[in-house]
Every structure is written in C-alpha cells, then in structure tokens.
Coordinates of C-alpha atoms and ligand atoms in Angstrom, one line a residue:
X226 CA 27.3 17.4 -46.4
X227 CA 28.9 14.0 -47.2
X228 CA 26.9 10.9 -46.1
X229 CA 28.7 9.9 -42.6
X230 CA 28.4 13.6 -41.8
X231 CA 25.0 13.8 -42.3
X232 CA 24.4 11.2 -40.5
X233 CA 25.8 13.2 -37.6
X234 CA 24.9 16.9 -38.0
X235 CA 22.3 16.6 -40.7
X236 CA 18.2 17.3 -39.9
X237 CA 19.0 17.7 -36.5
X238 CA 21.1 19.1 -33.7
X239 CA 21.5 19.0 -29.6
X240 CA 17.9 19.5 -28.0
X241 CA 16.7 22.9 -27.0
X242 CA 16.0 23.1 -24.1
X243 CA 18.7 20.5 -22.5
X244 CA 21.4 21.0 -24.9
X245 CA 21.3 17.0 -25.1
X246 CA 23.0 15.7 -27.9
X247 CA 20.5 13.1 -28.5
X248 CA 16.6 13.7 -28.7
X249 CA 15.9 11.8 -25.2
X250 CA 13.8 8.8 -24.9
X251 CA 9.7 10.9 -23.9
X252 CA 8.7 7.6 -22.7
X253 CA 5.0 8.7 -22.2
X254 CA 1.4 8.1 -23.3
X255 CA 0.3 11.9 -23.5
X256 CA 1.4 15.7 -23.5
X257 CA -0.3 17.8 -21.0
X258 CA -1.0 21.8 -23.1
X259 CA -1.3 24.9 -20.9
X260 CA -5.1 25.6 -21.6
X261 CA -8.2 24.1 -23.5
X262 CA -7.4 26.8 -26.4
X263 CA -4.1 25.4 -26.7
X264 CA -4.8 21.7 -26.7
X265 CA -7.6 22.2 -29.4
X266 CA -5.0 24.0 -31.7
X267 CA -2.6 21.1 -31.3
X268 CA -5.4 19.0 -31.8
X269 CA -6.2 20.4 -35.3
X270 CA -2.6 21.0 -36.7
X271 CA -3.1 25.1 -35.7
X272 CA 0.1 24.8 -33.4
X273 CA 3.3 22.8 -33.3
X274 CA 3.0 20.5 -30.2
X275 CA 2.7 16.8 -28.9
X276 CA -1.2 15.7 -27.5
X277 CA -0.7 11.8 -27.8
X278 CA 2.1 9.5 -28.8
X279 CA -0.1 7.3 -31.1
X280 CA 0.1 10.5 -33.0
X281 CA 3.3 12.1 -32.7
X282 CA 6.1 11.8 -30.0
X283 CA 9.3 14.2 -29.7
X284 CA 11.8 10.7 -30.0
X285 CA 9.7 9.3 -33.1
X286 CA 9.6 12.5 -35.0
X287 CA 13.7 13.1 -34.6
X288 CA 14.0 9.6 -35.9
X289 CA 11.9 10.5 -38.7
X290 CA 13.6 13.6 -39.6
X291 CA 17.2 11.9 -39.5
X292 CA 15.3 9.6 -42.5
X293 CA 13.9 11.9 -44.2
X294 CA 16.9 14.4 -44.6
X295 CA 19.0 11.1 -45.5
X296 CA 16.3 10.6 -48.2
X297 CA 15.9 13.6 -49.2
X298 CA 12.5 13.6 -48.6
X299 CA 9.4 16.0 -48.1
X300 CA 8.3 14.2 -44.9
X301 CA 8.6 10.7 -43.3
X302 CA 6.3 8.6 -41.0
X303 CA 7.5 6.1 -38.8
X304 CA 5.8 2.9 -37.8
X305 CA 5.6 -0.1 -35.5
X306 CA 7.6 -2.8 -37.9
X307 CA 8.9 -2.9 -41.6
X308 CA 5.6 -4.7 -42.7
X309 CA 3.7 -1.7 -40.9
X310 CA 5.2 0.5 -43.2
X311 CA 4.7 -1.6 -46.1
X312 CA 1.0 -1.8 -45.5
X313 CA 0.3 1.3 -44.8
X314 CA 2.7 3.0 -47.8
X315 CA -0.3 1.3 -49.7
X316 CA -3.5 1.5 -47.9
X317 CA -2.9 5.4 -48.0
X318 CA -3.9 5.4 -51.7
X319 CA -5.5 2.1 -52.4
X320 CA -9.5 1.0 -52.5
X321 CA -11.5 -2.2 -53.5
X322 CA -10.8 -2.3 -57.2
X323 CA -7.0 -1.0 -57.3
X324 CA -4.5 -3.2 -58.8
X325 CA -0.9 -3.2 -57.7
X326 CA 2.3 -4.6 -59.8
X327 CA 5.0 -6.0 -58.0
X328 CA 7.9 -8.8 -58.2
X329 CA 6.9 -12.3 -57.6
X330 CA 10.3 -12.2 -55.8
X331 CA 9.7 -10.3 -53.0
X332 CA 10.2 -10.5 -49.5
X333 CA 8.0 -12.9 -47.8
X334 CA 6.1 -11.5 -45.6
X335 CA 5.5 -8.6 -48.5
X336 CA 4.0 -11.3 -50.6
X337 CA 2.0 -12.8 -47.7
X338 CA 0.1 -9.4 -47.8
X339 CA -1.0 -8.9 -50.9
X340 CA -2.4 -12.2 -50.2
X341 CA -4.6 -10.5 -47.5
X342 CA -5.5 -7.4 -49.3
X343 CA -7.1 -9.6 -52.1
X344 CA -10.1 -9.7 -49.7
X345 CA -10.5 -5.9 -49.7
X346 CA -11.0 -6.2 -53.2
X347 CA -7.1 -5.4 -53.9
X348 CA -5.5 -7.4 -56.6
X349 CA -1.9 -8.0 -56.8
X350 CA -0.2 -8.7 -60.4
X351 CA 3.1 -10.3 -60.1
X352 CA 6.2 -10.4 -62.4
X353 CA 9.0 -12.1 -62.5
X354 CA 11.3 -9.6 -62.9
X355 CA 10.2 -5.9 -62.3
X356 CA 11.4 -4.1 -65.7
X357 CA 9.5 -2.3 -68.0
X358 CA 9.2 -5.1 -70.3
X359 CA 7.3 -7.4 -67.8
X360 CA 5.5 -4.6 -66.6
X361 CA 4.3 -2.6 -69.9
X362 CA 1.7 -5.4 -71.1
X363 CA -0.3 -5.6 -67.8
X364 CA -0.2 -2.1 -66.5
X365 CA -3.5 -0.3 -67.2
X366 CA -5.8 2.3 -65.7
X367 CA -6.2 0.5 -62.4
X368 CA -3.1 0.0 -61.6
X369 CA -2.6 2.6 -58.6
X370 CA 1.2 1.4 -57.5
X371 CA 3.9 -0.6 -58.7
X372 CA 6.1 -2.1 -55.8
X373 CA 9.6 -3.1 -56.2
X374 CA 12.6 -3.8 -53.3
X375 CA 16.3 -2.7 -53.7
X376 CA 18.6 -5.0 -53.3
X377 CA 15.7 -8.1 -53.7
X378 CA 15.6 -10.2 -50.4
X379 CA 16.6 -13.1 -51.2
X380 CA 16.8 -13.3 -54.7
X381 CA 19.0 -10.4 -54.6
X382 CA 17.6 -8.8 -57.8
X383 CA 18.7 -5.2 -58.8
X384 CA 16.3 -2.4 -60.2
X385 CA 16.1 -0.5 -63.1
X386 CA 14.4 2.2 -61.2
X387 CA 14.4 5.0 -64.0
X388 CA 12.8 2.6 -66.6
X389 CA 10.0 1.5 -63.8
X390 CA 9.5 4.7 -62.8
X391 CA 9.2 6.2 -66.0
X392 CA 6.7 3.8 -67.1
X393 CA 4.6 3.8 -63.9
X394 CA 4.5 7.6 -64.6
X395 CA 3.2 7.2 -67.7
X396 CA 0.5 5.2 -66.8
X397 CA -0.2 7.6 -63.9
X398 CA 1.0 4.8 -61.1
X399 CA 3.2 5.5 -57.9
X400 CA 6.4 3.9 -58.1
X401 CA 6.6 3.0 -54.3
X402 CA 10.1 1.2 -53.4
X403 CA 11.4 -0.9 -50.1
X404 CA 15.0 -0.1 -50.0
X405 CA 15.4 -2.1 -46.6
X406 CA 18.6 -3.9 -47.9
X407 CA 20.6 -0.7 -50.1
X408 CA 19.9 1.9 -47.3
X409 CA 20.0 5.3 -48.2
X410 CA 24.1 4.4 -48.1
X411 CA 24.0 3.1 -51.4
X412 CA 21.3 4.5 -53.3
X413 CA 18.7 7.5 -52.6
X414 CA 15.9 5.8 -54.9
X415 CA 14.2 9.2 -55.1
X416 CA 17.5 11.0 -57.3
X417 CA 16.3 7.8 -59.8
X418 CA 12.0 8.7 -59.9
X419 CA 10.9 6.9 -57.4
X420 CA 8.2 8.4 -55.5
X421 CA 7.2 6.9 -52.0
X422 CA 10.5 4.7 -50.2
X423 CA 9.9 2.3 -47.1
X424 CA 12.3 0.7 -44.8
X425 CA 12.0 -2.2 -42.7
X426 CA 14.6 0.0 -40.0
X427 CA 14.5 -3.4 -37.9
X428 CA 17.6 -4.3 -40.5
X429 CA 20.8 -2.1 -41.4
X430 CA 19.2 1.6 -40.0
X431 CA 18.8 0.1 -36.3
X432 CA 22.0 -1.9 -37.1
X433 CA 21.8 -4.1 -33.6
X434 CA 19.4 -6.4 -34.4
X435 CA 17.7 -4.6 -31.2
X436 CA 14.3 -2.9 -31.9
X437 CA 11.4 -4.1 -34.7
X438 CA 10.1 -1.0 -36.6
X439 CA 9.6 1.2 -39.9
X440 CA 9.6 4.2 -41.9
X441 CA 7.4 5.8 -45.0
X442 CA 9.3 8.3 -47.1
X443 CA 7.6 11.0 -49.5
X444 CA 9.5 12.4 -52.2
X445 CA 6.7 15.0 -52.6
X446 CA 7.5 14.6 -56.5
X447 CA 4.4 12.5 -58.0
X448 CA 1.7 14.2 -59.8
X449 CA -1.0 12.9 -58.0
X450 CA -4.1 13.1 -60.3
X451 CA -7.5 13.6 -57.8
X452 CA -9.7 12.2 -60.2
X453 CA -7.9 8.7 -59.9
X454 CA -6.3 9.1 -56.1
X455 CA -9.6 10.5 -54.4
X456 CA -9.0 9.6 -51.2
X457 CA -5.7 12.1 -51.4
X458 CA -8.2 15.2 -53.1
X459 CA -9.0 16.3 -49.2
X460 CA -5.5 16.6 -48.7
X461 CA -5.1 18.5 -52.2
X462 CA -3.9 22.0 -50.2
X463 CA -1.1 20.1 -49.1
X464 CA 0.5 20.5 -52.4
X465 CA 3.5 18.2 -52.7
X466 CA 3.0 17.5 -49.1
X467 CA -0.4 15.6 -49.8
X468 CA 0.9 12.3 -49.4
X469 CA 2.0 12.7 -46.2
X470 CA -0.3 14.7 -44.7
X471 CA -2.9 12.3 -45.3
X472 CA -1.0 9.4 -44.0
X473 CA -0.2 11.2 -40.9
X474 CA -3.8 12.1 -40.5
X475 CA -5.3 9.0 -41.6
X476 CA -5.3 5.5 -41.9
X477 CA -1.2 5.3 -40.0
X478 CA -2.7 7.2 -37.1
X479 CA -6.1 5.3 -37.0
X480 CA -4.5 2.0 -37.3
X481 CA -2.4 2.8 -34.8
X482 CA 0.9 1.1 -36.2
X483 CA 3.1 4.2 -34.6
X484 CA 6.7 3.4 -33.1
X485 CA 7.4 3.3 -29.8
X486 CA 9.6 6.2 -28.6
X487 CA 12.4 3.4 -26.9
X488 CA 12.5 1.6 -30.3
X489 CA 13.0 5.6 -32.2
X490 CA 15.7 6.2 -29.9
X491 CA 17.8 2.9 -30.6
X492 CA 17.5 3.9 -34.4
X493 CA 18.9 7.2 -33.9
X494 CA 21.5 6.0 -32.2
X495 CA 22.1 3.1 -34.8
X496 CA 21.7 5.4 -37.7
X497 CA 25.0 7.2 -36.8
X498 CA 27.1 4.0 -37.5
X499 CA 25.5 3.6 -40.9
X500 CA 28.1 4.3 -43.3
X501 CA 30.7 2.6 -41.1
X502 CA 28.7 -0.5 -41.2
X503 CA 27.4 -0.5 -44.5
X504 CA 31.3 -0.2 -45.8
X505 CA 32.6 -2.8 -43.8
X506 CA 29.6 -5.2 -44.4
X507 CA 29.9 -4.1 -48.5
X508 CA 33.3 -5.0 -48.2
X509 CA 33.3 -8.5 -46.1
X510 CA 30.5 -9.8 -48.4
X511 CA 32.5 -9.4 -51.3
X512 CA 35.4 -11.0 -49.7
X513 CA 32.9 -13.5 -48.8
X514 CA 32.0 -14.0 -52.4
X515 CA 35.0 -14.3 -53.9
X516 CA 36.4 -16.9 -51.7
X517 CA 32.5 -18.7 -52.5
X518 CA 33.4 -18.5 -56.1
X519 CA 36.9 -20.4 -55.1
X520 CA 34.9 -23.7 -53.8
X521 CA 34.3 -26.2 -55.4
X522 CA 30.2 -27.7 -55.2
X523 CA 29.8 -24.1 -54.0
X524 CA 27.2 -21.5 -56.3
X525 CA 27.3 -18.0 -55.1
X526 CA 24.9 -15.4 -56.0
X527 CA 26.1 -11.3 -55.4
X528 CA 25.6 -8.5 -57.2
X529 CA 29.2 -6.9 -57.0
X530 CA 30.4 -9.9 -58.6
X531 CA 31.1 -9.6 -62.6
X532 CA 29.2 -13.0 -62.9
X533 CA 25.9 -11.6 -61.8
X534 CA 23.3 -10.7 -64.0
X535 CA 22.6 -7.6 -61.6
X536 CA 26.4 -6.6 -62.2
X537 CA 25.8 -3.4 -64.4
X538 CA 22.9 -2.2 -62.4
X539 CA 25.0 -2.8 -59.8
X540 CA 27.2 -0.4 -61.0
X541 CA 25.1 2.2 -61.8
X542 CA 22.8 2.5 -59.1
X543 CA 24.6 1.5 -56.3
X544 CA 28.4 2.6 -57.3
X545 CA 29.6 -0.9 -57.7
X546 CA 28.8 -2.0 -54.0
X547 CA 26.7 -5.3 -53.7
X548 CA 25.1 -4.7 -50.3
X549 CA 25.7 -6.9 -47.6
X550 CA 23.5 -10.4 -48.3
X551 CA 24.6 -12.9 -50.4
X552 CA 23.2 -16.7 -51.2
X553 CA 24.4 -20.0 -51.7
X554 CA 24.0 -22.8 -52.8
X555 CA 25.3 -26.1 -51.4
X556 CA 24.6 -28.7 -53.5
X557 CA 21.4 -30.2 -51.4
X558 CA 19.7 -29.9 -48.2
X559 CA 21.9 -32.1 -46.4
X560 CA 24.8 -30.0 -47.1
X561 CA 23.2 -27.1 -46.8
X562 CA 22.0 -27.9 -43.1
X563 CA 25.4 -30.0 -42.5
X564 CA 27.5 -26.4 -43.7
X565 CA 25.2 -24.3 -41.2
X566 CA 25.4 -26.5 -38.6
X567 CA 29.2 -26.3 -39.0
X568 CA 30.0 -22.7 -38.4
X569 CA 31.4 -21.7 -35.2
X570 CA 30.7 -17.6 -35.7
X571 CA 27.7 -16.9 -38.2
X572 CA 24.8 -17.5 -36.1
X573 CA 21.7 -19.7 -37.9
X574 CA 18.9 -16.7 -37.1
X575 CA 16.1 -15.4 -39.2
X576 CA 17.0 -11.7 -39.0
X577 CA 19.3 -9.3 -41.3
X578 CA 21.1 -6.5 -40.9
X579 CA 22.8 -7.2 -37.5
X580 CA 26.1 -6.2 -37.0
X581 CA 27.0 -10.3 -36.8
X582 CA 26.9 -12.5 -39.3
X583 CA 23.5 -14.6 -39.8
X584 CA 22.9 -17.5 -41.4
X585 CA 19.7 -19.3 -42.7
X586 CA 18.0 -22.0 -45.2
X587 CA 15.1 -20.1 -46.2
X588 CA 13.4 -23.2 -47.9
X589 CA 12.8 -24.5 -44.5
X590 CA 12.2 -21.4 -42.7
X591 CA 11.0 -18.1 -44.0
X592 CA 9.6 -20.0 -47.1
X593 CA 8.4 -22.7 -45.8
X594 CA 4.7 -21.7 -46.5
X595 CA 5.7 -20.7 -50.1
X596 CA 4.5 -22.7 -53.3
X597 CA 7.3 -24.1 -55.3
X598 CA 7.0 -20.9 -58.0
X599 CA 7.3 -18.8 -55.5
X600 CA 10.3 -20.0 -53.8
X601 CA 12.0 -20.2 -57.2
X602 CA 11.2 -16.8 -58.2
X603 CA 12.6 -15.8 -54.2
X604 CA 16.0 -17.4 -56.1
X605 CA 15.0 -19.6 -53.2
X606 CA 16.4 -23.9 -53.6
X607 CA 16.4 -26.6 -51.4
X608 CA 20.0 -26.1 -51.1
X609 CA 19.9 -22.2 -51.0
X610 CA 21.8 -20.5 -47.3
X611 CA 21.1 -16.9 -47.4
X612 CA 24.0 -15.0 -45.3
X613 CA 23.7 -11.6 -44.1
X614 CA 27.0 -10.6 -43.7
X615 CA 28.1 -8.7 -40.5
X616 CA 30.9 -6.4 -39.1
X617 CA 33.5 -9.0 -37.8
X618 CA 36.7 -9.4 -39.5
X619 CA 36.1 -10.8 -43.4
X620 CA 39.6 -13.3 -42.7
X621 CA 37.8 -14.5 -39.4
X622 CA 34.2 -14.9 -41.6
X623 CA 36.1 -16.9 -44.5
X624 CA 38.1 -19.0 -41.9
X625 CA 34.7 -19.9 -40.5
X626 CA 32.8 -21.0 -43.7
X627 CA 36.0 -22.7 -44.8
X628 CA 36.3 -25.2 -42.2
X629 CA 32.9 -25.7 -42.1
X630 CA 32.5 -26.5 -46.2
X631 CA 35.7 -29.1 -45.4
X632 CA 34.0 -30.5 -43.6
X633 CA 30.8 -31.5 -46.2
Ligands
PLP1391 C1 12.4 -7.5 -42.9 C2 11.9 -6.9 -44.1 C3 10.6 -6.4 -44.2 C4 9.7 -6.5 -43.0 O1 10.1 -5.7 -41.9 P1 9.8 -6.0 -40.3 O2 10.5 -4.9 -39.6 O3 10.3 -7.4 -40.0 O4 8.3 -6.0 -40.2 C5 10.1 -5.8 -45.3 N1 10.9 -5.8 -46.4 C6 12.2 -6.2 -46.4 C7 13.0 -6.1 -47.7 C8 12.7 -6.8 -45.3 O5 14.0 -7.4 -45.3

C-alpha cells in the first residue's frame, strides 16, 4: 500500500463486532471479564483482553496500531503528551550512571528534561550538531542513547541518520529519534537505522490542534546487549519484542502517562488527512520561502531551499520536501513583534502542526528561560518568528505576510 492508502485501510479495518468504521471512543475506567480465571489470565498477558485503561484501552491500542504499521514498527505505546513519550522512550533503558548524547538544539521542553534527569544520576552530553563527527569523540561505554529530532524544532536541522546510527551501533547505544515535525509522511526513520521513534502526536498526526498526546515506536531491530541494558534481560524472551514489552509492562504503565481514549480517537481520525495535509503544508511553506527570500531585511531559514545547509539531506531523506516550519528573521525585536502583530490570518500561538497557520517569537516565549547558548544553538535570535505553516491557500498566506512586512 501507498502512504494515503495506508493511512485508510492499513493495520486496521471496521470493528468486529459493530462493523464500525472507526474503533469507537470505550470511554471507561475498567473492563469487567466473565470469571476470576479469566480476569487473572488477562491480568498476566495469558489472554488477549482489556482489565484497566491505565493499561490498555480498545481506542488507544487502534491508535497505536495505525502508528506502528505507518512506522513499520514491532509495536507502539501511546502516551499522555509528546514529552510523556519522550521521557519514558528513555527511562525504559536508563539508570543512575547512563549518559545520553543529544543536540544542544533541541526542542525546549526536551532540553528542560535532561535538566531533570541529571538528578537521577542521568547525564546529558550535548552537541551542536548531531553528526558523527561531534559525536565520535565523546561517545564511550556509558553512553546508553543518543537522541536526535527530525526536522530540528526550531533550528530546523536535518539528520544524517545512517551515519548516527551507525556509530551509535558501534558503540552499542540506541539511536532513539523524535520525528514529531517529518511524520512518518516524509521519512520512516527506521528504513535509515534508527531504532526506537517518538512523536509528539499533539502536532501534524492529530492535525487539529485538538488533543495533547504521544507515541513510542519499536523497530524491534537493535541488538540489545543484557550485560549493558539489564533492566531489559527480564524481558529477554521477548526477542525483538523486548523493548516494548518492558515498556508496556513497566515504568509507562507504572507512571501512568497512558492516553486518554477521547484524545486516541481524535488521532485516528486526524491521521487519515495526513498525507493531504502534509503535501499542502510542504508545499505552502515553500511558497512561503521563496517569496521570504524576495524581501528585502527579510532572512529565511528552510530546508527545501538550495540555500540551506540542510539542502542535500533534505534531499535524500525526506525526497526534497522541507516539512512545514520555517524561521525568520526580521531584523530586531521590534520588527519582529511589529510583523506578528501585523498579520490578519497567521495566528501568534505557541503550538505547531495545526491545520492554520501559527506564528511565534520564540526568544520571548518558548525560550525565554533559555541561556543565550542555548537559544543560538535552537537557531533561536532576538529577531527570529518561527511559522508553522498551515493548510489555507499559500496566495492568501503570502498576501498576509506581505502587507504586514510593508508595513515595518
Ligand atoms: C511539541 C513537541 C514535543 C512535546 O510534545 P507535547 O505533546 O507538547 O508534550 C516534543 N518534541 C517536539 C519536536 C515537539 O515539537
């Protein structure tokens, strides 16, 4: 199946019992069994079956099999928010003593975590750019994960992901990789070597701007060695299915971060506009950018366009289709603010991934609490607007941002 078609008909068809088309929304706290016998076996993974929606819950799990099968994945776990799924991607395999690599560019509220696990004992190594080069001289036998995003928010930086992956393998490390912003429209990270994948499905998989929530992805394809992963040696009969299991069994359940079957339901039903949204965003951000590279006092920064740095990679991994956030830069903060307050469409919200076009200064907002270093390496200036670019008409978008950069 091609991608919009398996967003329809793939991992999943009309309910059983019903013949509805959609899973329903099983808006309840527990799942009553037949018998005592029957209960326990559900209870201990002896019997397929629902006890307790913390757990497992008929509308979560057909949201995470749409994911997974659009990943190609060996199993997926859904969670409460993007930065759920973040956390627990990590605290699955990590203990007091682990090191993690990641890019000092990251998302903020990614960053803002490794911040807290340094008190578990969790150290965090930062680079500025995640490629092998940066990476090879500080990876070592500690390191249990290296973390990356795909397409960088905001800085908008573009993976190598074979190279990364390669030498995380090598040094026995789990390449584990957000891909909030590509979607599994442009890239399926796990064709390249990467091994675990989470989504903040708040953004482009809900598509409305309507529900807060996550997944984990498994590729089942790292060699987990037991010696350095212990935690994951319980779950060693599992197979390629170890991952998972434990997550589902441990610290996601027991944390308690689980999505809530309303919030499942308005993914599936966003999911199914994915591809039509992800073309028509793709292609009104590059309209976007081109007409950005036409002003003057006006810096643009996409990586569909030949002037970015990202533009091969671009090419490569994501067939030449920049995603749908783009930056700018207006000169200073006055213009900056004076632009925003000037559109008449874009709306000036901290969110991504709706279907309408949002605007923000994330020097003021999302970064506020950031030190200088890290806003630069965020690609983040007191003069930066990060747009995420929605579904309206690109003519109508560049009308908007035209009138309101006359008026600066
Ligand atoms: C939004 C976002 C997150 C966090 O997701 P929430 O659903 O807001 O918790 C993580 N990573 C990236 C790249 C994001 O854009």
């Amino acid at each position: 199946m091609k991608f919009n078609t398996k967003l329809l008909h793939g991992g999943f068809g009309p309910e059983k019992t019903t013949g509805s088309t959609l899973t329903p929304i099983y808006q309840v706290s527990a799942f009553a069994q037949e018998s005592a016998e029957q209960l326990e076996k559900v209870f201990n993974n002896k019997a397929p079956g629902y006890a307790y929606t913390r757990i497992s819950n008929p509308t979560v799990a057909a949201f995470e099999n749409r994911m997974n099968t659009l990943e190609k994945g060996v199993g997926a776990v859904a969670c409460s928010s993007g930065m759920a799924a973040v956390t627990m991607s990590l605290l699955n395999i990590l203990e007091a003593g682990d090191e993690i690599i990641c890019s000092a560019g990251l998302f903020g509220g990614t960053i803002d975590l490794f911040g807290d696990l340094a008190a578990f004992g969790i150290k965090t190594k930062f680079v500025k750019h995640v490629t092998k080069e940066e990476i090879a001289p500080i990876i070592n036998s500690k390191t249990k994960a290296v973390f990356a995003e795909l397409i960088g928010n905001p800085n908008l930086e573009i993976v190598d992901i074979k190279s990364v992956a390669d030498l995380a393998h090598e040094n026995g490390a789990v390449f584990i990789l957000d891909s909030t912003t590509a979607t599994p429209y442009l890239i399926n990270p796990f064709d390249y070597g990467a091994d675990i994948v989470v989504h903040s499905t708040s953004k482009y998989i809900n598509g409305g701007g309507n529900s807060i929530s996550g997944v984990i992805i498994d590729s089942g394809n790292f060699k987990w060695d037991y010696d350095k992963f212990k935690g994951l040696a319980e779950y060693k009969k599992f197979g390629k299915f170890a991952y998972i299991a434990k997550l589902r069994n441990g610290i996601w359940r027991n944390v308690g971060g689980c999505l809530a079957p309303m919030n499942a339901f308005m993914n599936s039903v966003g999911l199914e506009t994915l591809g039509l949204r992800m073309e028509r965003c793709c292609h009104n951000a590059l309209k976007l950018a081109e007409f950005f590279e036409s002003c003057e006092g006006i810096e643009v920064n996409y990586p569909a366009l030949k002037a970015s740095p990202f533009y091969d990679l671009c090419q490569k991994e994501l067939g030449g289709k920049g995603g749908a956030i783009l930056t700018i830069r207006a000169g200073s903060k006055e213009r900056a603010f004076k632009l925003i307050n000037g559109l008449k469409l874009a709306t000036n919200a901290t969110n991504i991934g709706d279907t309408r076009t949002l605007v923000i200064h994330p020097a003021s907002t999302i970064y506020a609490h950031g030190s200088e270093e890290q806003k630069i390496n965020a690609g983040v200036f007191g003069d930066t607007i990060r747009i995420s670019v929605g579904i309206e008409d690109a003519s109508d978008l560049i009308e908007d941002f035209k009138q309101s950069i006359e008026k600066l």
